[in-house]
PDB file of C-alpha atoms and ligand atoms in Angstrom:
ATOM      1  CA  UNK A   7      -8.273 -48.335 -15.221  1.00 54.00           C
ATOM      2  CA  UNK A   8      -7.069 -51.057 -13.774  1.00 58.00           C
ATOM      3  CA  UNK A   9      -7.138 -51.610  -9.977  1.00 48.00           C
ATOM      4  CA  UNK A  10      -3.208 -50.745  -9.711  1.00 51.00           C
ATOM      5  CA  UNK A  11      -3.663 -47.488 -11.066  1.00 56.00           C
ATOM      6  CA  UNK A  12      -7.155 -46.878  -9.614  1.00 43.00           C
ATOM      7  CA  UNK A  13      -5.306 -47.712  -6.065  1.00 45.00           C
ATOM      8  CA  UNK A  14      -2.972 -44.900  -7.593  1.00 43.00           C
ATOM      9  CA  UNK A  15      -5.320 -42.330  -8.139  1.00 40.00           C
ATOM     10  CA  UNK A  16      -7.103 -42.495  -5.193  1.00 41.00           C
ATOM     11  CA  UNK A  17      -3.622 -41.993  -3.313  1.00 41.00           C
ATOM     12  CA  UNK A  18      -2.689 -39.242  -5.182  1.00 38.00           C
ATOM     13  CA  UNK A  19      -6.624 -37.230  -4.621  1.00 44.00           C
ATOM     14  CA  UNK A  20      -5.575 -37.977  -0.925  1.00 42.00           C
ATOM     15  CA  UNK A  21      -2.354 -36.421  -1.214  1.00 39.00           C
ATOM     16  CA  UNK A  22      -3.987 -33.518  -3.404  1.00 42.00           C
ATOM     17  CA  UNK A  23      -6.193 -32.853  -0.526  1.00 35.00           C
ATOM     18  CA  UNK A  24      -3.801 -33.098   2.158  1.00 37.00           C
ATOM     19  CA  UNK A  25      -1.758 -30.667   0.723  1.00 37.00           C
ATOM     20  CA  UNK A  26      -4.658 -28.205   0.318  1.00 36.00           C
ATOM     21  CA  UNK A  27      -5.219 -28.538   3.699  1.00 35.00           C
ATOM     22  CA  UNK A  28      -1.774 -27.487   4.648  1.00 36.00           C
ATOM     23  CA  UNK A  29      -2.210 -24.262   2.621  1.00 35.00           C
ATOM     24  CA  UNK A  30      -5.027 -23.055   4.786  1.00 33.00           C
ATOM     25  CA  UNK A  31      -2.763 -22.112   7.477  1.00 36.00           C
ATOM     26  CA  UNK A  32      -0.689 -20.229   5.362  1.00 44.00           C
ATOM     27  CA  UNK A  33      -0.532 -16.271   6.368  1.00 60.00           C
ATOM     28  CA  UNK A  34       0.265 -14.629   9.644  1.00 93.00           C
ATOM     29  CA  UNK A  35      -3.461 -14.694  10.521  1.00 92.00           C
ATOM     30  CA  UNK A  36      -4.899 -14.429   7.249  1.00 93.00           C
ATOM     31  CA  UNK A  37      -6.285 -17.170   4.467  1.00 93.00           C
ATOM     32  CA  UNK A  38      -6.384 -18.146   1.285  1.00 92.00           C
ATOM     33  CA  UNK A  39      -9.000 -16.134  -0.865  1.00 95.00           C
ATOM     34  CA  UNK A  40     -10.563 -17.715  -3.919  1.00 94.00           C
ATOM     35  CA  UNK A  41      -7.952 -18.359  -6.487  1.00 95.00           C
ATOM     36  CA  UNK A  42      -7.497 -15.598  -8.867  1.00 96.00           C
ATOM     37  CA  UNK A  43     -10.235 -13.561  -7.198  1.00 95.00           C
ATOM     38  CA  UNK A  44      -7.050 -11.035  -6.500  1.00 97.00           C
ATOM     39  CA  UNK A  45      -6.040 -10.149 -10.143  1.00 98.00           C
ATOM     40  CA  UNK A  46      -4.245  -7.249  -9.595  1.00 98.00           C
ATOM     41  CA  UNK A  47      -1.509  -8.771  -7.491  1.00 98.00           C
ATOM     42  CA  UNK A  48       2.354  -9.935  -9.317  1.00 98.00           C
ATOM     43  CA  UNK A  49       5.138 -11.831  -7.735  1.00 98.00           C
ATOM     44  CA  UNK A  50       8.548 -10.450  -8.314  1.00 98.00           C
ATOM     45  CA  UNK A  51      10.934 -12.968  -9.341  1.00 98.00           C
ATOM     46  CA  UNK A  52      14.448 -13.497  -9.727  1.00 98.00           C
ATOM     47  CA  UNK A  53      14.933 -14.873 -13.623  1.00 97.00           C
ATOM     48  CA  UNK A  54      15.391 -18.057 -12.285  1.00 96.00           C
ATOM     49  CA  UNK A  55      12.049 -17.872 -10.569  1.00 96.00           C
ATOM     50  CA  UNK A  56      12.323 -17.543  -6.901  1.00 96.00           C
ATOM     51  CA  UNK A  57       9.742 -15.369  -5.626  1.00 96.00           C
ATOM     52  CA  UNK A  58      10.967 -12.446  -3.327  1.00 96.00           C
ATOM     53  CA  UNK A  59       8.651  -9.379  -3.190  1.00 97.00           C
ATOM     54  CA  UNK A  60       4.996  -8.371  -4.261  1.00 97.00           C
ATOM     55  CA  UNK A  61       3.738  -5.858  -6.683  1.00 98.00           C
ATOM     56  CA  UNK A  62       0.594  -4.523  -8.162  1.00 98.00           C
ATOM     57  CA  UNK A  63      -0.134  -3.623 -11.883  1.00 98.00           C
ATOM     58  CA  UNK A  64      -1.791  -0.435 -12.488  1.00 98.00           C
ATOM     59  CA  UNK A  65      -2.086  -0.576 -16.465  1.00 98.00           C
ATOM     60  CA  UNK A  66      -0.834  -3.096 -18.774  1.00 98.00           C
ATOM     61  CA  UNK A  67       2.629  -1.839 -19.296  1.00 98.00           C
ATOM     62  CA  UNK A  68       3.214  -0.495 -15.189  1.00 98.00           C
ATOM     63  CA  UNK A  69       3.742  -2.098 -12.439  1.00 98.00           C
ATOM     64  CA  UNK A  70       4.450  -0.655  -8.381  1.00 98.00           C
ATOM     65  CA  UNK A  71       6.356  -2.484  -5.803  1.00 98.00           C
ATOM     66  CA  UNK A  72       8.605  -1.007  -3.196  1.00 98.00           C
ATOM     67  CA  UNK A  73      11.903   0.501  -3.881  1.00 98.00           C
ATOM     68  CA  UNK A  74      13.633  -2.304  -1.993  1.00 98.00           C
ATOM     69  CA  UNK A  75      12.740  -4.424  -4.225  1.00 98.00           C
ATOM     70  CA  UNK A  76      15.057  -3.277  -6.328  1.00 98.00           C
ATOM     71  CA  UNK A  77      17.714  -5.958  -7.409  1.00 98.00           C
ATOM     72  CA  UNK A  78      18.493  -4.703 -10.364  1.00 98.00           C
ATOM     73  CA  UNK A  79      16.416  -4.953 -13.823  1.00 98.00           C
ATOM     74  CA  UNK A  80      18.175  -7.718 -15.729  1.00 98.00           C
ATOM     75  CA  UNK A  81      17.579  -9.853 -12.476  1.00 98.00           C
ATOM     76  CA  UNK A  82      13.761  -9.233 -12.384  1.00 98.00           C
ATOM     77  CA  UNK A  83      10.618 -11.174 -13.709  1.00 98.00           C
ATOM     78  CA  UNK A  84       7.057 -10.120 -12.947  1.00 98.00           C
ATOM     79  CA  UNK A  85       4.487 -12.983 -13.310  1.00 98.00           C
ATOM     80  CA  UNK A  86       1.075 -11.936 -13.371  1.00 98.00           C
ATOM     81  CA  UNK A  87      -2.320 -13.882 -13.226  1.00 98.00           C
ATOM     82  CA  UNK A  88      -0.404 -16.618 -10.653  1.00 98.00           C
ATOM     83  CA  UNK A  89      -1.900 -18.245  -7.432  1.00 97.00           C
ATOM     84  CA  UNK A  90      -0.062 -21.193  -6.562  1.00 97.00           C
ATOM     85  CA  UNK A  91       3.792 -20.092  -6.949  1.00 96.00           C
ATOM     86  CA  UNK A  92       4.689 -23.962  -7.245  1.00 95.00           C
ATOM     87  CA  UNK A  93       1.982 -24.743  -9.823  1.00 95.00           C
ATOM     88  CA  UNK A  94       1.559 -24.138 -13.310  1.00 95.00           C
ATOM     89  CA  UNK A  95      -1.854 -23.355 -13.908  1.00 96.00           C
ATOM     90  CA  UNK A  96      -1.590 -21.669 -17.310  1.00 97.00           C
ATOM     91  CA  UNK A  97      -2.950 -18.225 -15.932  1.00 98.00           C
ATOM     92  CA  UNK A  98       0.332 -17.097 -15.648  1.00 98.00           C
ATOM     93  CA  UNK A  99       2.096 -14.178 -17.577  1.00 98.00           C
ATOM     94  CA  UNK A 100       5.855 -13.740 -17.517  1.00 98.00           C
ATOM     95  CA  UNK A 101       6.797 -10.262 -18.431  1.00 98.00           C
ATOM     96  CA  UNK A 102      10.497  -8.666 -18.326  1.00 98.00           C
ATOM     97  CA  UNK A 103      10.875  -5.576 -16.969  1.00 98.00           C
ATOM     98  CA  UNK A 104      12.147  -2.623 -19.443  1.00 98.00           C
ATOM     99  CA  UNK A 105      13.654  -0.092 -16.654  1.00 97.00           C
ATOM    100  CA  UNK A 106      12.742   0.730 -13.088  1.00 98.00           C
ATOM    101  CA  UNK A 107      12.363   3.674 -11.586  1.00 98.00           C
ATOM    102  CA  UNK A 108      12.726   4.201  -7.674  1.00 98.00           C
ATOM    103  CA  UNK A 109      11.108   6.968  -5.870  1.00 98.00           C
ATOM    104  CA  UNK A 110      14.334   9.349  -6.519  1.00 98.00           C
ATOM    105  CA  UNK A 111      13.879  10.296  -2.568  1.00 98.00           C
ATOM    106  CA  UNK A 112      13.973   6.957  -1.511  1.00 98.00           C
ATOM    107  CA  UNK A 113      15.911   6.866   1.447  1.00 97.00           C
ATOM    108  CA  UNK A 114      16.911   2.797   2.946  1.00 95.00           C
ATOM    109  CA  UNK A 115      18.065   3.454   6.120  1.00 97.00           C
ATOM    110  CA  UNK A 116      14.678   5.459   6.749  1.00 97.00           C
ATOM    111  CA  UNK A 117      12.568   3.301   4.496  1.00 98.00           C
ATOM    112  CA  UNK A 118      11.318   6.862   3.156  1.00 98.00           C
ATOM    113  CA  UNK A 119       9.573   7.038  -0.043  1.00 98.00           C
ATOM    114  CA  UNK A 120       9.581   3.103  -0.477  1.00 98.00           C
ATOM    115  CA  UNK A 121       8.136   2.567  -4.106  1.00 98.00           C
ATOM    116  CA  UNK A 122       9.149   1.847  -7.558  1.00 98.00           C
ATOM    117  CA  UNK A 123       7.686   1.904 -10.749  1.00 98.00           C
ATOM    118  CA  UNK A 124       8.376  -0.716 -13.201  1.00 98.00           C
ATOM    119  CA  UNK A 125       7.912  -0.430 -17.243  1.00 98.00           C
ATOM    120  CA  UNK A 126       7.327  -3.657 -18.493  1.00 98.00           C
ATOM    121  CA  UNK A 127       8.985  -4.999 -22.053  1.00 98.00           C
ATOM    122  CA  UNK A 128       5.446  -5.957 -23.243  1.00 98.00           C
ATOM    123  CA  UNK A 129       2.182  -5.552 -21.819  1.00 98.00           C
ATOM    124  CA  UNK A 130       0.330  -7.804 -19.948  1.00 98.00           C
ATOM    125  CA  UNK A 131      -2.879  -8.945 -21.475  1.00 98.00           C
ATOM    126  CA  UNK A 132      -6.480  -8.526 -19.172  1.00 98.00           C
ATOM    127  CA  UNK A 133      -8.420 -11.252 -18.478  1.00 98.00           C
ATOM    128  CA  UNK A 134     -10.217 -13.001 -16.260  1.00 98.00           C
ATOM    129  CA  UNK A 135      -6.946 -13.444 -13.986  1.00 98.00           C
ATOM    130  CA  UNK A 136      -4.907 -10.580 -14.767  1.00 98.00           C
ATOM    131  CA  UNK A 137      -6.394  -7.234 -14.164  1.00 98.00           C
ATOM    132  CA  UNK A 138      -5.440  -3.412 -12.825  1.00 98.00           C
ATOM    133  CA  UNK A 139      -6.239  -1.664  -9.711  1.00 98.00           C
ATOM    134  CA  UNK A 140      -6.737   2.180  -8.911  1.00 98.00           C
ATOM    135  CA  UNK A 141      -4.589   4.748  -6.977  1.00 98.00           C
ATOM    136  CA  UNK A 142      -6.339   7.268  -4.552  1.00 98.00           C
ATOM    137  CA  UNK A 143      -5.558  10.941  -5.227  1.00 98.00           C
ATOM    138  CA  UNK A 144      -2.748  12.850  -4.302  1.00 98.00           C
ATOM    139  CA  UNK A 145      -2.968  13.764  -0.361  1.00 98.00           C
ATOM    140  CA  UNK A 146      -6.289  11.973   0.015  1.00 97.00           C
ATOM    141  CA  UNK A 147      -6.543  10.854   3.719  1.00 95.00           C
ATOM    142  CA  UNK A 148      -8.012   7.066   4.458  1.00 96.00           C
ATOM    143  CA  UNK A 149      -9.855   7.265   7.893  1.00 98.00           C
ATOM    144  CA  UNK A 150      -8.516   5.634  10.885  1.00 98.00           C
ATOM    145  CA  UNK A 151     -10.209   2.138  11.412  1.00 98.00           C
ATOM    146  CA  UNK A 152     -11.071   1.489   7.716  1.00 98.00           C
ATOM    147  CA  UNK A 153     -10.588  -2.134   6.899  1.00 98.00           C
ATOM    148  CA  UNK A 154      -7.974  -2.818   3.640  1.00 98.00           C
ATOM    149  CA  UNK A 155      -6.643  -6.088   2.306  1.00 98.00           C
ATOM    150  CA  UNK A 156      -3.032  -6.827   2.063  1.00 98.00           C
ATOM    151  CA  UNK A 157      -2.045  -9.907  -0.253  1.00 97.00           C
ATOM    152  CA  UNK A 158       1.002 -11.846  -0.828  1.00 96.00           C
ATOM    153  CA  UNK A 159       3.361 -14.870  -1.255  1.00 95.00           C
ATOM    154  CA  UNK A 160       5.111 -13.924   2.252  1.00 94.00           C
ATOM    155  CA  UNK A 161       5.940 -15.791   5.334  1.00 93.00           C
ATOM    156  CA  UNK A 162       3.179 -17.251   7.170  1.00 92.00           C
ATOM    157  CA  UNK A 163       4.846 -17.189  10.111  1.00 89.00           C
ATOM    158  CA  UNK A 164       6.754 -14.524  12.046  1.00 85.00           C
ATOM    159  CA  UNK A 165       9.471 -17.136  12.572  1.00 83.00           C
ATOM    160  CA  UNK A 166       9.620 -17.654   8.807  1.00 72.00           C
ATOM    161  CA  UNK A 167       9.977 -21.190   7.796  1.00 75.00           C
ATOM    162  CA  UNK A 168       9.214 -22.135   4.039  1.00 74.00           C
ATOM    163  CA  UNK A 169       7.124 -19.501   1.917  1.00 72.00           C
ATOM    164  CA  UNK A 170       3.755 -20.609   1.010  1.00 72.00           C
ATOM    165  CA  UNK A 171       3.524 -21.298  -2.482  1.00 89.00           C
ATOM    166  CA  UNK A 172      -0.495 -19.871  -2.771  1.00 95.00           C
ATOM    167  CA  UNK A 173      -1.290 -16.738  -2.446  1.00 96.00           C
ATOM    168  CA  UNK A 174      -2.770 -15.452   1.072  1.00 95.00           C
ATOM    169  CA  UNK A 175      -4.505 -12.174   2.182  1.00 97.00           C
ATOM    170  CA  UNK A 176      -5.960 -10.232   5.101  1.00 97.00           C
ATOM    171  CA  UNK A 177      -8.022  -7.692   6.211  1.00 97.00           C
ATOM    172  CA  UNK A 178      -6.579  -4.815   8.335  1.00 98.00           C
ATOM    173  CA  UNK A 179      -7.617  -1.622  10.018  1.00 98.00           C
ATOM    174  CA  UNK A 180      -5.849   1.641   9.358  1.00 98.00           C
ATOM    175  CA  UNK A 181      -4.338   2.562  12.892  1.00 98.00           C
ATOM    176  CA  UNK A 182      -3.504   6.252  13.673  1.00 97.00           C
ATOM    177  CA  UNK A 183      -0.383   7.352  12.539  1.00 96.00           C
ATOM    178  CA  UNK A 184       0.101   9.384  16.095  1.00 97.00           C
ATOM    179  CA  UNK A 185      -0.521   5.950  17.445  1.00 97.00           C
ATOM    180  CA  UNK A 186       1.938   4.369  15.459  1.00 98.00           C
ATOM    181  CA  UNK A 187       4.548   6.401  15.643  1.00 97.00           C
ATOM    182  CA  UNK A 188       4.503   7.065  19.915  1.00 98.00           C
ATOM    183  CA  UNK A 189       6.992   5.692  22.371  1.00 97.00           C
ATOM    184  CA  UNK A 190       5.325   2.378  22.829  1.00 97.00           C
ATOM    185  CA  UNK A 191       5.486   1.771  18.881  1.00 98.00           C
ATOM    186  CA  UNK A 192       7.726   3.240  16.275  1.00 98.00           C
ATOM    187  CA  UNK A 193       8.807   6.102  18.249  1.00 97.00           C
ATOM    188  CA  UNK A 194       8.944   8.697  15.347  1.00 97.00           C
ATOM    189  CA  UNK A 195      10.283   6.215  12.669  1.00 98.00           C
ATOM    190  CA  UNK A 196       6.740   7.409  10.826  1.00 98.00           C
ATOM    191  CA  UNK A 197       7.330   9.622   8.360  1.00 98.00           C
ATOM    192  CA  UNK A 198       4.286  11.724   6.430  1.00 97.00           C
ATOM    193  CA  UNK A 199       4.860   8.928   3.119  1.00 98.00           C
ATOM    194  CA  UNK A 200       3.672   6.024   5.674  1.00 98.00           C
ATOM    195  CA  UNK A 201       0.167   4.759   6.778  1.00 98.00           C
ATOM    196  CA  UNK A 202       0.366   1.775   9.216  1.00 98.00           C
ATOM    197  CA  UNK A 203      -2.090  -0.800   9.648  1.00 98.00           C
ATOM    198  CA  UNK A 204      -2.761  -3.925  12.028  1.00 98.00           C
ATOM    199  CA  UNK A 205      -4.454  -4.617  15.217  1.00 97.00           C
ATOM    200  CA  UNK A 206      -2.997  -3.390  18.502  1.00 95.00           C
ATOM    201  CA  UNK A 207      -3.238  -7.141  19.408  1.00 96.00           C
ATOM    202  CA  UNK A 208      -1.144  -8.356  16.746  1.00 96.00           C
ATOM    203  CA  UNK A 209      -1.858 -11.622  15.364  1.00 95.00           C
ATOM    204  CA  UNK A 210      -2.582 -10.679  11.394  1.00 97.00           C
ATOM    205  CA  UNK A 211      -0.126  -9.011   9.520  1.00 97.00           C
ATOM    206  CA  UNK A 212       1.948  -9.012   6.032  1.00 96.00           C
ATOM    207  CA  UNK A 213       5.427 -10.194   6.670  1.00 95.00           C
ATOM    208  CA  UNK A 214       8.737 -10.929   4.680  1.00 93.00           C
ATOM    209  CA  UNK A 215       8.119 -11.398   1.169  1.00 94.00           C
ATOM    210  CA  UNK A 216       4.783  -9.630   1.039  1.00 96.00           C
ATOM    211  CA  UNK A 217       7.119  -6.445   0.174  1.00 97.00           C
ATOM    212  CA  UNK A 218       6.042  -4.405  -2.294  1.00 98.00           C
ATOM    213  CA  UNK A 219       2.208  -5.750  -2.414  1.00 98.00           C
ATOM    214  CA  UNK A 220      -1.229  -3.725  -2.379  1.00 98.00           C
ATOM    215  CA  UNK A 221      -2.871  -2.531   0.268  1.00 98.00           C
ATOM    216  CA  UNK A 222      -6.403  -2.051  -1.097  1.00 98.00           C
ATOM    217  CA  UNK A 223      -8.893   0.493   0.929  1.00 98.00           C
ATOM    218  CA  UNK A 224     -12.618   1.304  -0.968  1.00 97.00           C
ATOM    219  CA  UNK A 225     -10.820  -0.389  -4.023  1.00 97.00           C
ATOM    220  CA  UNK A 226      -7.651   1.713  -4.318  1.00 98.00           C
ATOM    221  CA  UNK A 227      -4.340   0.868  -3.370  1.00 98.00           C
ATOM    222  CA  UNK A 228      -3.476   3.518  -0.489  1.00 98.00           C
ATOM    223  CA  UNK A 229      -0.328   1.322   0.286  1.00 98.00           C
ATOM    224  CA  UNK A 230       2.960  -1.044  -0.377  1.00 98.00           C
ATOM    225  CA  UNK A 231       4.140  -3.162   1.782  1.00 98.00           C
ATOM    226  CA  UNK A 232       7.007  -1.879   3.493  1.00 98.00           C
ATOM    227  CA  UNK A 233       8.376  -2.841   6.500  1.00 98.00           C
ATOM    228  CA  UNK A 234       7.752  -3.260  10.164  1.00 96.00           C
ATOM    229  CA  UNK A 235       9.011  -5.077  13.552  1.00 95.00           C
ATOM    230  CA  UNK A 236       8.940  -8.538  13.270  1.00 94.00           C
ATOM    231  CA  UNK A 237       5.427  -9.639  12.105  1.00 95.00           C
ATOM    232  CA  UNK A 238       2.085  -9.809  13.426  1.00 96.00           C
ATOM    233  CA  UNK A 239       3.331  -8.617  16.660  1.00 95.00           C
ATOM    234  CA  UNK A 240       1.175  -6.216  19.309  1.00 97.00           C
ATOM    235  CA  UNK A 241       1.575  -2.877  19.499  1.00 97.00           C
ATOM    236  CA  UNK A 242       3.964  -2.791  15.951  1.00 98.00           C
ATOM    237  CA  UNK A 243       1.163  -2.792  12.813  1.00 97.00           C
ATOM    238  CA  UNK A 244       2.743  -3.448   9.083  1.00 97.00           C
ATOM    239  CA  UNK A 245       4.073  -0.035   7.825  1.00 98.00           C
ATOM    240  CA  UNK A 246       3.120   0.744   4.385  1.00 98.00           C
ATOM    241  CA  UNK A 247       4.394   3.239   1.812  1.00 98.00           C
ATOM    242  CA  UNK A 248       1.483   5.893   1.780  1.00 98.00           C
ATOM    243  CA  UNK A 249       0.518   5.902  -2.152  1.00 98.00           C
ATOM    244  CA  UNK A 250      -1.553   8.833  -1.778  1.00 98.00           C
ATOM    245  CA  UNK A 251       1.381  11.118  -1.053  1.00 98.00           C
ATOM    246  CA  UNK A 252       3.195  10.112  -3.839  1.00 98.00           C
ATOM    247  CA  UNK A 253       0.334  10.139  -6.636  1.00 98.00           C
ATOM    248  CA  UNK A 254       1.494  12.936  -8.284  1.00 98.00           C
ATOM    249  CA  UNK A 255       5.113  11.632  -8.981  1.00 98.00           C
ATOM    250  CA  UNK A 256       3.367   8.612 -10.060  1.00 98.00           C
ATOM    251  CA  UNK A 257       1.276  10.297 -12.660  1.00 98.00           C
ATOM    252  CA  UNK A 258       4.396  12.960 -13.663  1.00 97.00           C
ATOM    253  CA  UNK A 259       6.789  10.005 -14.464  1.00 97.00           C
ATOM    254  CA  UNK A 260       4.501   7.946 -16.399  1.00 97.00           C
ATOM    255  CA  UNK A 261       3.573  11.134 -18.491  1.00 95.00           C
ATOM    256  CA  UNK A 262       7.434  11.863 -18.799  1.00 92.00           C
ATOM    257  CA  UNK A 263       7.707   8.857 -19.927  1.00 92.00           C
ATOM    258  CA  UNK A 264       5.164   9.153 -22.912  1.00 92.00           C
ATOM    259  CA  UNK A 265       5.766  12.579 -23.789  1.00 89.00           C
ATOM    260  CA  UNK A 266       9.405  12.547 -23.803  1.00 70.00           C
ATOM    261  CA  UNK A 267       9.670   9.206 -25.231  1.00 59.00           C
ATOM    262  CA  UNK A 268      12.619   8.139 -23.763  1.00 55.00           C
ATOM    263  CA  UNK A 269      13.756   5.620 -21.150  1.00 55.00           C
ATOM    264  CA  UNK A 270      14.392   8.118 -18.414  1.00 53.00           C
TER     265      UNK A 270
HETATM  266  N1  LIG B 305      10.450  -5.688   4.466  1.00 51.62           N
HETATM  267  C1  LIG B 305       9.464  -7.051   4.043  1.00 51.62           C
HETATM  268  C2  LIG B 305       9.626  -7.581   2.832  1.00 51.62           C
HETATM  269  O1  LIG B 305      11.277  -7.031   2.030  1.00 51.62           O
HETATM  270  C3  LIG B 305       8.132  -6.787   4.688  1.00 51.62           C
HETATM  271  C4  LIG B 305       7.988  -6.604   5.941  1.00 51.62           C
HETATM  272  C5  LIG B 305       6.807  -6.375   6.104  1.00 51.62           C
HETATM  273  N2  LIG B 305       6.528  -6.602   7.855  1.00 51.62           N
HETATM  274  C6  LIG B 305       5.199  -6.539   8.586  1.00 51.62           C
HETATM  275  N3  LIG B 305       5.644  -6.546   9.568  1.00 51.62           N
HETATM  276  N4  LIG B 305       4.521  -5.978   7.580  1.00 51.62           N
HETATM  277  O2  LIG B 305       9.021  -8.572   2.479  1.00 51.62           O
END
């Protein structure tokens, strides 16, 4: 290696280190996980590879995301095994959706039943970068105060700015629905199909771009990132679709697909 190349390499290395440091302060109050340690998460992208929502794998053929992430089956692409969206890591698996099944009772004005099943055209391969996650049983309750993990590629600051390119994650406690629904908080807008998670003082939360992503408690996805008021604000925790309230819909929908062999 000649001197010029050496100097160039040293500069590149310095730049890489510098860029990684920039990556540390991503997330509203969270941190970057060990790369590929959160294997069930997917990035839901436009067909020209713009990330716009999160999601998670429940089997090789099925992904769950938020119903408000529905931009049309022809416009969507699901990427599993990703960590940095801007770097080709060789671990990514890109699959096209075959069809979308938003919850039939989804109400976009009230954000009620904000959940959607995505049937993939081809299976993702499960390996050390890609895995599935368990769901809670129908109507199982998750105690207030349980610490849960939410992850995503959404905004790292409530004021927006550029989307982060690496995955980020944060642990949040489940808050009581009564407090979340009180006049000093969401004032009656929390239905029984929603759960809230976050701190009273704010500071940590999901944000725009994290929608559809998983809130995992005790190894199961109890919540799907759905909505909020701003991000990480005091008194306003994040609002998640309560997966335990729609578990039987998920099961019966997938079951009827396989039993009738129709495309629903
Ligand atoms: N609706 C947002 C999205 O589409 C997610 C908002 C979550 N907000 C929050 N404060 N937890 O990405």
